[in-house]
PDB file of C-alpha atoms in Angstrom:
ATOM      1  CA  UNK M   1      12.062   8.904  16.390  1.00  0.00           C
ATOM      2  CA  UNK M   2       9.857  10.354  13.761  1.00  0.00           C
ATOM      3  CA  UNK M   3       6.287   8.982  12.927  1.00  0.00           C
ATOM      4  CA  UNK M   4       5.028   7.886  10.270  1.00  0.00           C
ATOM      5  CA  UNK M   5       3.665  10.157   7.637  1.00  0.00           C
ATOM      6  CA  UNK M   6      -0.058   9.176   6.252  1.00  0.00           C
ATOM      7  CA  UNK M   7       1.824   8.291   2.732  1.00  0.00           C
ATOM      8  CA  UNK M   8       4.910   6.294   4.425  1.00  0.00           C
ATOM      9  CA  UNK M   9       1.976   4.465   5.871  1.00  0.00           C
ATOM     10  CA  UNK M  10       0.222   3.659   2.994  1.00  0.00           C
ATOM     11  CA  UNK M  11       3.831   2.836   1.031  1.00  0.00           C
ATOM     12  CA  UNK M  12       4.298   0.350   3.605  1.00  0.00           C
ATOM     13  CA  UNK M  13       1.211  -1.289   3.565  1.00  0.00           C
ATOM     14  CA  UNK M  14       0.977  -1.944   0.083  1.00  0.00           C
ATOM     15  CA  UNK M  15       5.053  -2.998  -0.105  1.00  0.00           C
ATOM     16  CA  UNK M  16       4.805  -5.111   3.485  1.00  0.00           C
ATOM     17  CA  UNK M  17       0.928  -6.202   3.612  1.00  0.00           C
ATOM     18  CA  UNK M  18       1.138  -5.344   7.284  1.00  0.00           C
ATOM     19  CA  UNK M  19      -1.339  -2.413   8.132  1.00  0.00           C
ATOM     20  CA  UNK M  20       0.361   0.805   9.120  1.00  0.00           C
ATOM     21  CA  UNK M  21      -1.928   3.599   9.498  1.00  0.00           C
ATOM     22  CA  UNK M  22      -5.282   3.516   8.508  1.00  0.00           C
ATOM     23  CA  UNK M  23      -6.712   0.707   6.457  1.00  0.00           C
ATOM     24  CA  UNK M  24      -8.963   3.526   4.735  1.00  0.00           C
ATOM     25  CA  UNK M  25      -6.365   5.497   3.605  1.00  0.00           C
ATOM     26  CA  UNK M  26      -4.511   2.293   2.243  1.00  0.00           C
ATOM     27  CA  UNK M  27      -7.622   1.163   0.289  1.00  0.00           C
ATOM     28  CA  UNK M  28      -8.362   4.486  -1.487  1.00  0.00           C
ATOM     29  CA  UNK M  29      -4.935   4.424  -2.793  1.00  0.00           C
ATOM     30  CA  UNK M  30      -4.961   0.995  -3.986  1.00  0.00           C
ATOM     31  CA  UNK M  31      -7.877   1.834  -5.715  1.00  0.00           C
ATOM     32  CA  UNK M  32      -6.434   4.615  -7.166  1.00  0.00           C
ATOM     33  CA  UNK M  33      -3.568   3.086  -8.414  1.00  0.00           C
ATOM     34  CA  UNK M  34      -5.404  -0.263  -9.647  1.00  0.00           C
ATOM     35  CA  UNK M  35      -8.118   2.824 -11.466  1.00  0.00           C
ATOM     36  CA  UNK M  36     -10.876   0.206 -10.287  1.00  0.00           C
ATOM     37  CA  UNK M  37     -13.067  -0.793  -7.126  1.00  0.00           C
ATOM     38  CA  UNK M  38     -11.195  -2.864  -5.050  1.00  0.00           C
ATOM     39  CA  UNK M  39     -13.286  -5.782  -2.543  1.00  0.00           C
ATOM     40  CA  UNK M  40     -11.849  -6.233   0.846  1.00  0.00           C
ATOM     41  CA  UNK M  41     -11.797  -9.909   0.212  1.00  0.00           C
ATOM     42  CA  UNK M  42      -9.630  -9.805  -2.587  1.00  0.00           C
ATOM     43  CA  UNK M  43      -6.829  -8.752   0.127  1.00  0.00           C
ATOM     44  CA  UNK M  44      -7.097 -12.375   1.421  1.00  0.00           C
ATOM     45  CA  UNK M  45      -5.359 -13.753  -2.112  1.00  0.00           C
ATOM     46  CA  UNK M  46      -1.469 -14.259  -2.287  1.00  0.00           C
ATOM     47  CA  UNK M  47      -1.472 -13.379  -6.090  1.00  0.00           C
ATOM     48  CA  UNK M  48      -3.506 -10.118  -5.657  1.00  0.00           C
ATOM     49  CA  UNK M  49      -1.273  -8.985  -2.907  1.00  0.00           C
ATOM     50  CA  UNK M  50       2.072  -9.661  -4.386  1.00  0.00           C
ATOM     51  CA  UNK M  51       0.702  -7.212  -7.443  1.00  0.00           C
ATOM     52  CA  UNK M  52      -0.366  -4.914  -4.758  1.00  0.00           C
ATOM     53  CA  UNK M  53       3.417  -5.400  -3.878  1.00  0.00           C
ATOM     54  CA  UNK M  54       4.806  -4.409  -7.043  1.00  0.00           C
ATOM     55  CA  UNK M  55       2.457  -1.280  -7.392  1.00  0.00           C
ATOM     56  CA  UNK M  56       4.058  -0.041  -4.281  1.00  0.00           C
ATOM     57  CA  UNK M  57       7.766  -1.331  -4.601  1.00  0.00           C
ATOM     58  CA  UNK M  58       9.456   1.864  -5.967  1.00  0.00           C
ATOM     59  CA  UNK M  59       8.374   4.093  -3.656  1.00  0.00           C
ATOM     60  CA  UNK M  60       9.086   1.936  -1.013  1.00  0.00           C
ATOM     61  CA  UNK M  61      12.417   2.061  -1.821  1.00  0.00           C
ATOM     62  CA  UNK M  62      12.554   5.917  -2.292  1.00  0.00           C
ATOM     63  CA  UNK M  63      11.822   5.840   1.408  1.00  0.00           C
ATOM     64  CA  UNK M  64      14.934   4.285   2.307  1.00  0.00           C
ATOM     65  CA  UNK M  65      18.037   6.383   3.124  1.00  0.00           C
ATOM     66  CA  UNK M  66      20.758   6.627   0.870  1.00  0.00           C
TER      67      UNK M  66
END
């Protein structure tokens, strides 16, 4: 068994909500890919996370095997 790389774990995260990895890493991308600030507390809302979902759903399925 493989682990993880830093990006797998930050695909995951956003596609899953479950933390894999670092939380840090996972929040700089978020921000990244929102192009804004993001506030921990805005992780605590179903809506924001299932758009946090969608921003991560294609690569999460490029990480699946074919």
């Amino acid at each position: 068994m493989q682990k993880l790389t830093p990006q797998q774990c930050i695909i995951l995260t956003g596609f899953t909500g479950i933390l894999h990895g670092e939380f840090e890493w996972f929040h700089q991308d978020l921000e990244r890919r929102l192009d804004r600030e993001v506030q921990t507390s805005e992780l605590g809302y179903p809506e924001f996370m299932a758009e946090c979902r969608s921003l991560y759903e294609e690569d999460f399925n490029r990480l699946m095997p074919e």
